[in-house]
mmCIF file of N, CA and C in Angstrom:
data_model
loop_
_atom_site.group_PDB
_atom_site.id
_atom_site.type_symbol
_atom_site.label_atom_id
_atom_site.label_comp_id
_atom_site.label_asym_id
_atom_site.label_seq_id
_atom_site.Cartn_x
_atom_site.Cartn_y
_atom_site.Cartn_z
ATOM 1 N N UNK A 1 28.118 -14.538 -8.148
ATOM 2 C CA UNK A 1 26.650 -13.668 -7.787
ATOM 3 C C UNK A 1 25.564 -14.484 -7.734
ATOM 4 N N UNK A 2 24.461 -14.235 -6.758
ATOM 5 C CA UNK A 2 23.433 -15.138 -6.661
ATOM 6 C C UNK A 2 22.264 -15.054 -7.646
ATOM 7 N N UNK A 3 21.832 -15.855 -8.008
ATOM 8 C CA UNK A 3 20.971 -16.066 -9.144
ATOM 9 C C UNK A 3 19.444 -15.671 -8.484
ATOM 10 N N UNK A 4 18.782 -14.598 -9.010
ATOM 11 C CA UNK A 4 17.373 -14.690 -8.786
ATOM 12 C C UNK A 4 16.516 -15.308 -9.533
ATOM 13 N N UNK A 5 15.844 -16.405 -8.881
ATOM 14 C CA UNK A 5 14.881 -17.428 -9.520
ATOM 15 C C UNK A 5 13.742 -16.995 -9.969
ATOM 16 N N UNK A 6 13.092 -15.778 -9.069
ATOM 17 C CA UNK A 6 11.721 -15.168 -9.400
ATOM 18 C C UNK A 6 11.644 -14.569 -10.728
ATOM 19 N N UNK A 7 10.609 -14.766 -11.539
ATOM 20 C CA UNK A 7 10.367 -14.044 -12.776
ATOM 21 C C UNK A 7 9.956 -12.875 -12.471
ATOM 22 N N UNK A 8 9.593 -11.920 -13.407
ATOM 23 C CA UNK A 8 8.836 -10.806 -13.209
ATOM 24 C C UNK A 8 7.518 -10.903 -13.446
ATOM 25 N N UNK A 9 6.329 -10.569 -13.082
ATOM 26 C CA UNK A 9 5.106 -10.718 -13.136
ATOM 27 C C UNK A 9 4.466 -9.170 -13.122
ATOM 28 N N UNK A 10 3.436 -9.330 -14.122
ATOM 29 C CA UNK A 10 2.481 -8.133 -14.281
ATOM 30 C C UNK A 10 1.331 -8.017 -13.370
ATOM 31 N N UNK A 11 1.045 -9.137 -12.592
ATOM 32 C CA UNK A 11 0.030 -9.132 -11.679
ATOM 33 C C UNK A 11 0.589 -9.155 -10.150
ATOM 34 N N UNK A 12 1.458 -9.644 -10.347
ATOM 35 C CA UNK A 12 2.294 -9.619 -8.614
ATOM 36 C C UNK A 12 3.655 -9.123 -8.623
ATOM 37 N N UNK A 13 4.124 -8.391 -7.338
ATOM 38 C CA UNK A 13 5.284 -7.906 -7.378
ATOM 39 C C UNK A 13 6.161 -9.317 -7.172
ATOM 40 N N UNK A 14 7.502 -8.971 -6.801
ATOM 41 C CA UNK A 14 8.527 -9.951 -6.435
ATOM 42 C C UNK A 14 8.368 -9.676 -4.745
ATOM 43 N N UNK A 15 8.742 -10.944 -4.386
ATOM 44 C CA UNK A 15 8.582 -11.049 -2.864
ATOM 45 C C UNK A 15 9.978 -10.708 -2.206
ATOM 46 N N UNK A 16 9.674 -9.726 -1.385
ATOM 47 C CA UNK A 16 10.692 -9.303 -0.335
ATOM 48 C C UNK A 16 11.062 -10.250 0.401
ATOM 49 N N UNK A 17 12.366 -10.665 0.897
ATOM 50 C CA UNK A 17 12.854 -11.469 2.027
ATOM 51 C C UNK A 17 14.022 -10.672 2.675
ATOM 52 N N UNK A 18 14.478 -11.543 3.394
ATOM 53 C CA UNK A 18 15.611 -10.436 4.293
ATOM 54 C C UNK A 18 16.708 -10.187 3.429
ATOM 55 N N UNK A 19 17.033 -10.770 2.440
ATOM 56 C CA UNK A 19 18.319 -10.563 1.533
ATOM 57 C C UNK A 19 18.134 -9.567 0.334
ATOM 58 N N UNK A 20 16.856 -9.293 -0.170
ATOM 59 C CA UNK A 20 16.744 -8.672 -1.626
ATOM 60 C C UNK A 20 16.188 -7.603 -1.381
ATOM 61 N N UNK A 21 16.365 -6.506 -0.423
ATOM 62 C CA UNK A 21 15.653 -5.303 -0.375
ATOM 63 C C UNK A 21 15.956 -4.212 -1.676
ATOM 64 N N UNK A 22 17.311 -4.218 -1.717
ATOM 65 C CA UNK A 22 17.828 -3.326 -2.833
ATOM 66 C C UNK A 22 17.172 -3.860 -3.998
ATOM 67 N N UNK A 23 16.835 -5.052 -4.597
ATOM 68 C CA UNK A 23 16.388 -5.569 -5.638
ATOM 69 C C UNK A 23 14.737 -5.381 -5.760
ATOM 70 N N UNK A 24 14.385 -5.453 -4.448
ATOM 71 C CA UNK A 24 12.735 -5.601 -4.439
ATOM 72 C C UNK A 24 12.192 -4.017 -4.586
ATOM 73 N N UNK A 25 12.679 -3.142 -3.903
ATOM 74 C CA UNK A 25 12.478 -2.065 -3.384
ATOM 75 C C UNK A 25 11.880 -1.137 -4.905
ATOM 76 N N UNK A 26 12.985 -1.233 -5.901
ATOM 77 C CA UNK A 26 12.681 -0.314 -6.915
ATOM 78 C C UNK A 26 11.836 -1.070 -7.719
ATOM 79 N N UNK A 27 11.392 -2.307 -7.792
ATOM 80 C CA UNK A 27 10.424 -3.051 -8.509
ATOM 81 C C UNK A 27 9.091 -2.813 -8.052
ATOM 82 N N UNK A 28 9.228 -2.838 -6.878
ATOM 83 C CA UNK A 28 7.503 -2.777 -6.331
ATOM 84 C C UNK A 28 7.117 -1.336 -6.273
ATOM 85 N N UNK A 29 8.165 -0.372 -6.566
ATOM 86 C CA UNK A 29 7.397 1.262 -6.694
ATOM 87 C C UNK A 29 7.036 1.297 -7.913
ATOM 88 N N UNK A 30 7.645 0.626 -8.872
ATOM 89 C CA UNK A 30 7.053 0.547 -10.562
ATOM 90 C C UNK A 30 5.971 -0.172 -10.515
ATOM 91 N N UNK A 31 5.751 -1.293 -9.639
ATOM 92 C CA UNK A 31 4.477 -2.173 -9.609
ATOM 93 C C UNK A 31 3.338 -1.356 -9.243
ATOM 94 N N UNK A 32 3.555 -0.315 -8.122
ATOM 95 C CA UNK A 32 2.587 0.354 -7.772
ATOM 96 C C UNK A 32 2.165 1.364 -8.572
ATOM 97 N N UNK A 33 3.189 2.044 -9.021
ATOM 98 C CA UNK A 33 2.895 3.060 -10.160
ATOM 99 C C UNK A 33 2.331 2.720 -11.395
ATOM 100 N N UNK A 34 2.535 1.278 -11.782
ATOM 101 C CA UNK A 34 1.564 0.871 -12.753
ATOM 102 C C UNK A 34 -0.272 0.646 -12.311
ATOM 103 N N UNK A 35 -0.075 0.644 -11.040
ATOM 104 C CA UNK A 35 -1.590 0.223 -10.702
ATOM 105 C C UNK A 35 -2.662 1.544 -10.893
ATOM 106 N N UNK A 36 -2.312 2.429 -10.520
ATOM 107 C CA UNK A 36 -2.788 3.670 -10.740
ATOM 108 C C UNK A 36 -2.246 4.714 -10.056
ATOM 109 N N UNK A 37 -2.530 6.073 -10.492
ATOM 110 C CA UNK A 37 -2.058 7.385 -9.702
ATOM 111 C C UNK A 37 -2.422 7.135 -8.353
ATOM 112 N N UNK A 38 -3.768 7.009 -7.961
ATOM 113 C CA UNK A 38 -4.212 7.181 -6.347
ATOM 114 C C UNK A 38 -3.444 6.232 -5.745
ATOM 115 N N UNK A 39 -2.676 5.006 -6.241
ATOM 116 C CA UNK A 39 -2.045 4.209 -5.362
ATOM 117 C C UNK A 39 -0.779 4.653 -4.942
ATOM 118 N N UNK A 40 -0.075 5.312 -5.873
ATOM 119 C CA UNK A 40 1.225 5.706 -5.964
ATOM 120 C C UNK A 40 0.932 7.158 -5.208
ATOM 121 N N UNK A 41 -0.066 8.129 -5.289
ATOM 122 C CA UNK A 41 0.026 8.928 -4.121
ATOM 123 C C UNK A 41 -0.159 8.812 -3.038
ATOM 124 N N UNK A 42 -1.103 7.608 -2.519
ATOM 125 C CA UNK A 42 -1.338 7.196 -1.350
ATOM 126 C C UNK A 42 -0.015 6.826 -0.880
ATOM 127 N N UNK A 43 1.195 6.158 -1.408
ATOM 128 C CA UNK A 43 2.401 5.778 -0.587
ATOM 129 C C UNK A 43 3.209 7.021 -0.650
ATOM 130 N N UNK A 44 3.237 7.950 -1.591
ATOM 131 C CA UNK A 44 4.370 9.030 -1.418
ATOM 132 C C UNK A 44 3.778 10.249 -0.673
ATOM 133 N N UNK A 45 2.437 10.420 -0.533
ATOM 134 C CA UNK A 45 1.973 11.574 0.233
ATOM 135 C C UNK A 45 1.116 10.939 1.564
ATOM 136 N N UNK A 46 1.103 9.887 1.624
ATOM 137 C CA UNK A 46 0.362 9.176 2.559
ATOM 138 C C UNK A 46 -1.051 9.300 2.432
ATOM 139 N N UNK A 47 -1.792 8.611 3.501
ATOM 140 C CA UNK A 47 -3.363 8.609 3.388
ATOM 141 C C UNK A 47 -3.773 8.796 4.482
ATOM 142 N N UNK A 48 -4.722 9.775 4.984
ATOM 143 C CA UNK A 48 -5.835 9.797 6.262
ATOM 144 C C UNK A 48 -6.982 9.707 5.510
ATOM 145 N N UNK A 49 -7.798 8.533 6.522
ATOM 146 C CA UNK A 49 -9.022 8.515 6.304
ATOM 147 C C UNK A 49 -9.763 9.864 6.481
ATOM 148 N N UNK A 50 -10.940 9.941 5.857
ATOM 149 C CA UNK A 50 -12.037 10.973 6.198
ATOM 150 C C UNK A 50 -12.239 11.220 7.407
ATOM 151 N N UNK A 51 -12.416 12.274 8.321
ATOM 152 C CA UNK A 51 -12.785 12.616 9.349
ATOM 153 C C UNK A 51 -13.715 13.793 9.615
ATOM 154 N N UNK A 52 -14.682 13.595 10.753
ATOM 155 C CA UNK A 52 -15.666 14.551 10.806
ATOM 156 C C UNK A 52 -15.600 14.896 12.242
ATOM 157 N N UNK A 53 -16.018 16.124 12.630
ATOM 158 C CA UNK A 53 -16.334 16.480 13.955
ATOM 159 C C UNK A 53 -17.573 16.316 14.495
ATOM 160 N N UNK A 54 -17.707 15.533 15.816
ATOM 161 C CA UNK A 54 -18.915 15.360 16.504
ATOM 162 C C UNK A 54 -18.782 15.525 17.788
ATOM 163 N N UNK A 55 -19.442 16.774 18.298
ATOM 164 C CA UNK A 55 -19.263 17.257 19.700
ATOM 165 C C UNK A 55 -18.203 17.455 19.788
ATOM 166 N N UNK A 56 -17.230 18.380 19.058
ATOM 167 C CA UNK A 56 -15.985 18.535 19.221
ATOM 168 C C UNK A 56 -14.955 17.769 19.343
ATOM 169 N N UNK A 57 -15.071 16.380 19.017
ATOM 170 C CA UNK A 57 -14.328 15.409 18.703
ATOM 171 C C UNK A 57 -14.251 14.973 17.119
ATOM 172 N N UNK A 58 -12.928 14.702 16.870
ATOM 173 C CA UNK A 58 -12.419 14.172 15.351
ATOM 174 C C UNK A 58 -12.799 12.438 15.479
ATOM 175 N N UNK A 59 -13.762 12.000 14.565
ATOM 176 C CA UNK A 59 -14.351 10.920 14.594
ATOM 177 C C UNK A 59 -14.092 10.399 12.852
ATOM 178 N N UNK A 60 -13.877 9.054 12.749
ATOM 179 C CA UNK A 60 -13.906 8.820 11.398
ATOM 180 C C UNK A 60 -15.109 9.043 10.780
ATOM 181 N N UNK A 61 -15.156 9.205 9.505
ATOM 182 C CA UNK A 61 -16.454 9.583 8.782
ATOM 183 C C UNK A 61 -16.892 8.335 8.234
ATOM 184 N N UNK A 62 -18.079 7.863 8.553
ATOM 185 C CA UNK A 62 -18.972 6.720 7.804
ATOM 186 C C UNK A 62 -18.698 6.555 6.539
ATOM 187 N N UNK A 63 -18.358 5.495 6.129
ATOM 188 C CA UNK A 63 -18.019 5.123 4.711
ATOM 189 C C UNK A 63 -18.959 5.641 3.899
ATOM 190 N N UNK A 64 -20.365 5.005 4.301
ATOM 191 C CA UNK A 64 -21.635 5.689 3.535
ATOM 192 C C UNK A 64 -21.633 7.025 3.015
ATOM 193 N N UNK A 65 -21.013 8.021 3.883
ATOM 194 C CA UNK A 65 -20.994 9.523 3.548
ATOM 195 C C UNK A 65 -19.940 9.793 2.805
ATOM 196 N N UNK A 66 -18.877 8.971 2.294
ATOM 197 C CA UNK A 66 -17.501 9.322 1.818
ATOM 198 C C UNK A 66 -18.009 10.201 0.174
ATOM 199 N N UNK A 67 -17.629 11.155 -0.047
ATOM 200 C CA UNK A 67 -17.385 11.381 -1.473
ATOM 201 C C UNK A 67 -16.772 10.864 -2.376
ATOM 202 N N UNK A 68 -17.255 10.766 -3.787
ATOM 203 C CA UNK A 68 -16.309 9.947 -4.604
ATOM 204 C C UNK A 68 -14.788 10.211 -4.515
ATOM 205 N N UNK A 69 -14.639 11.419 -4.327
ATOM 206 C CA UNK A 69 -12.809 11.573 -4.053
ATOM 207 C C UNK A 69 -11.977 11.020 -2.950
ATOM 208 N N UNK A 70 -13.053 10.984 -1.856
ATOM 209 C CA UNK A 70 -12.627 10.120 -0.582
ATOM 210 C C UNK A 70 -12.548 8.824 -0.774
ATOM 211 N N UNK A 71 -13.640 8.285 -1.300
ATOM 212 C CA UNK A 71 -13.801 6.670 -1.994
ATOM 213 C C UNK A 71 -12.500 6.454 -2.451
ATOM 214 N N UNK A 72 -12.463 7.259 -3.678
ATOM 215 C CA UNK A 72 -11.114 6.922 -4.758
ATOM 216 C C UNK A 72 -9.609 6.758 -3.985
ATOM 217 N N UNK A 73 -9.731 7.802 -2.894
ATOM 218 C CA UNK A 73 -8.235 7.906 -2.275
ATOM 219 C C UNK A 73 -8.000 6.585 -1.514
ATOM 220 N N UNK A 74 -9.381 6.270 -0.937
ATOM 221 C CA UNK A 74 -9.319 4.954 -0.101
ATOM 222 C C UNK A 74 -9.130 3.969 -0.919
ATOM 223 N N UNK A 75 -9.461 3.613 -1.932
ATOM 224 C CA UNK A 75 -9.226 2.621 -2.919
ATOM 225 C C UNK A 75 -7.760 2.897 -3.356
ATOM 226 N N UNK A 76 -7.148 3.544 -3.612
ATOM 227 C CA UNK A 76 -5.828 3.978 -4.124
ATOM 228 C C UNK A 76 -4.984 3.308 -2.837
ATOM 229 N N UNK A 77 -5.210 3.728 -1.703
ATOM 230 C CA UNK A 77 -4.557 3.132 -0.161
ATOM 231 C C UNK A 77 -4.603 1.768 -0.315
ATOM 232 N N UNK A 78 -5.508 1.123 -0.430
ATOM 233 C CA UNK A 78 -5.685 -0.249 -0.239
ATOM 234 C C UNK A 78 -4.994 -0.844 -1.528
ATOM 235 N N UNK A 79 -5.072 -0.626 -2.733
ATOM 236 C CA UNK A 79 -4.148 -0.944 -4.035
ATOM 237 C C UNK A 79 -3.050 -1.063 -3.671
ATOM 238 N N UNK A 80 -2.306 -0.023 -2.830
ATOM 239 C CA UNK A 80 -0.766 0.047 -2.781
ATOM 240 C C UNK A 80 -0.741 -0.633 -1.428
ATOM 241 N N UNK A 81 -1.363 -0.898 -0.408
ATOM 242 C CA UNK A 81 -1.192 -2.106 0.582
ATOM 243 C C UNK A 81 -1.159 -3.403 0.089
ATOM 244 N N UNK A 82 -2.159 -3.679 -0.950
ATOM 245 C CA UNK A 82 -2.455 -5.356 -1.100
ATOM 246 C C UNK A 82 -1.004 -5.350 -2.036
ATOM 247 N N UNK A 83 -0.612 -4.441 -2.566
ATOM 248 C CA UNK A 83 0.636 -4.653 -3.670
ATOM 249 C C UNK A 83 1.711 -5.152 -2.662
ATOM 250 N N UNK A 84 1.780 -4.069 -1.423
ATOM 251 C CA UNK A 84 3.298 -4.358 -1.008
ATOM 252 C C UNK A 84 2.704 -5.900 0.225
ATOM 253 N N UNK A 85 1.493 -5.930 0.743
ATOM 254 C CA UNK A 85 1.397 -7.415 1.365
ATOM 255 C C UNK A 85 1.760 -8.443 0.414
ATOM 256 N N UNK A 86 1.174 -8.301 -0.870
ATOM 257 C CA UNK A 86 1.411 -9.547 -1.841
ATOM 258 C C UNK A 86 3.022 -9.524 -2.094
ATOM 259 N N UNK A 87 3.826 -8.733 -1.786
ATOM 260 C CA UNK A 87 5.168 -8.420 -2.309
ATOM 261 C C UNK A 87 6.241 -8.913 -1.105
ATOM 262 N N UNK A 88 5.849 -9.465 -0.050
ATOM 263 C CA UNK A 88 6.589 -9.525 0.894
ATOM 264 C C UNK A 88 6.293 -11.233 1.617
ATOM 265 N N UNK A 89 7.461 -11.851 2.380
ATOM 266 C CA UNK A 89 7.189 -12.773 2.783
ATOM 267 C C UNK A 89 6.607 -13.151 4.023
ATOM 268 N N UNK A 90 6.190 -13.942 4.599
ATOM 269 C CA UNK A 90 5.300 -14.189 5.908
ATOM 270 C C UNK A 90 5.988 -13.377 7.349
ATOM 271 N N UNK A 91 7.436 -13.778 7.249
ATOM 272 C CA UNK A 91 7.945 -12.810 8.661
ATOM 273 C C UNK A 91 7.872 -11.283 8.188
ATOM 274 N N UNK A 92 8.079 -10.751 7.108
ATOM 275 C CA UNK A 92 7.789 -9.340 6.886
ATOM 276 C C UNK A 92 6.434 -9.141 6.812
ATOM 277 N N UNK A 93 5.536 -9.867 6.413
ATOM 278 C CA UNK A 93 3.776 -9.429 6.796
ATOM 279 C C UNK A 93 3.611 -9.630 7.985
ATOM 280 N N UNK A 94 4.124 -10.351 8.830
ATOM 281 C CA UNK A 94 3.791 -10.272 10.359
ATOM 282 C C UNK A 94 3.942 -8.734 11.227
ATOM 283 N N UNK A 95 5.166 -8.272 10.455
ATOM 284 C CA UNK A 95 5.566 -7.035 11.022
ATOM 285 C C UNK A 95 4.583 -5.906 10.659
ATOM 286 N N UNK A 96 3.981 -5.994 9.529
ATOM 287 C CA UNK A 96 3.352 -4.878 8.990
ATOM 288 C C UNK A 96 1.735 -5.016 8.718
ATOM 289 N N UNK A 97 1.521 -6.107 9.137
ATOM 290 C CA UNK A 97 -0.090 -6.450 8.759
ATOM 291 C C UNK A 97 -1.071 -5.999 9.484
ATOM 292 N N UNK A 98 -0.846 -5.154 10.569
ATOM 293 C CA UNK A 98 -1.737 -4.432 11.242
ATOM 294 C C UNK A 98 -1.946 -2.950 10.891
ATOM 295 N N UNK A 99 -0.901 -2.724 9.970
ATOM 296 C CA UNK A 99 -0.930 -1.185 9.774
ATOM 297 C C UNK A 99 -2.264 -0.897 8.638
ATOM 298 N N UNK A 100 -2.768 0.313 8.637
ATOM 299 C CA UNK A 100 -3.783 0.444 7.621
ATOM 300 C C UNK A 100 -3.719 1.710 6.567
ATOM 301 N N UNK A 101 -2.326 2.160 6.608
ATOM 302 C CA UNK A 101 -2.082 3.292 5.573
ATOM 303 C C UNK A 101 -0.932 2.846 5.116
ATOM 304 N N UNK A 102 -0.544 3.063 3.819
ATOM 305 C CA UNK A 102 0.319 2.793 2.814
ATOM 306 C C UNK A 102 1.593 2.966 3.452
ATOM 307 N N UNK A 103 1.423 4.662 3.935
ATOM 308 C CA UNK A 103 2.890 5.133 4.119
ATOM 309 C C UNK A 103 3.553 4.381 5.599
ATOM 310 N N UNK A 104 2.685 3.814 6.469
ATOM 311 C CA UNK A 104 2.976 3.085 7.758
ATOM 312 C C UNK A 104 3.366 1.833 7.255
ATOM 313 N N UNK A 105 2.764 1.078 6.360
ATOM 314 C CA UNK A 105 3.284 0.010 5.595
ATOM 315 C C UNK A 105 4.719 -0.205 5.364
#
């Protein structure tokens, strides 16, 4: 049996490489759950940036006009993405770094 050399951390998740997905997944799930409920909800429910309709076309709502709830949902999404980005090696990061929602990451 292979020995896992990385120890647990309260501030950073275990790093995913090509061989340890089944070990990594439950740990990163609980790591995100401990960040806050908004981060977890962004992961399981997805996150859609606030939109407005201008001349019949749906466009992103300017951040300056976001409500507190919209801002908090965005922060939850960013926290979850940050946790995942910090929990993957460079090869995996290259595959997911262009995504902007937790669900896509």
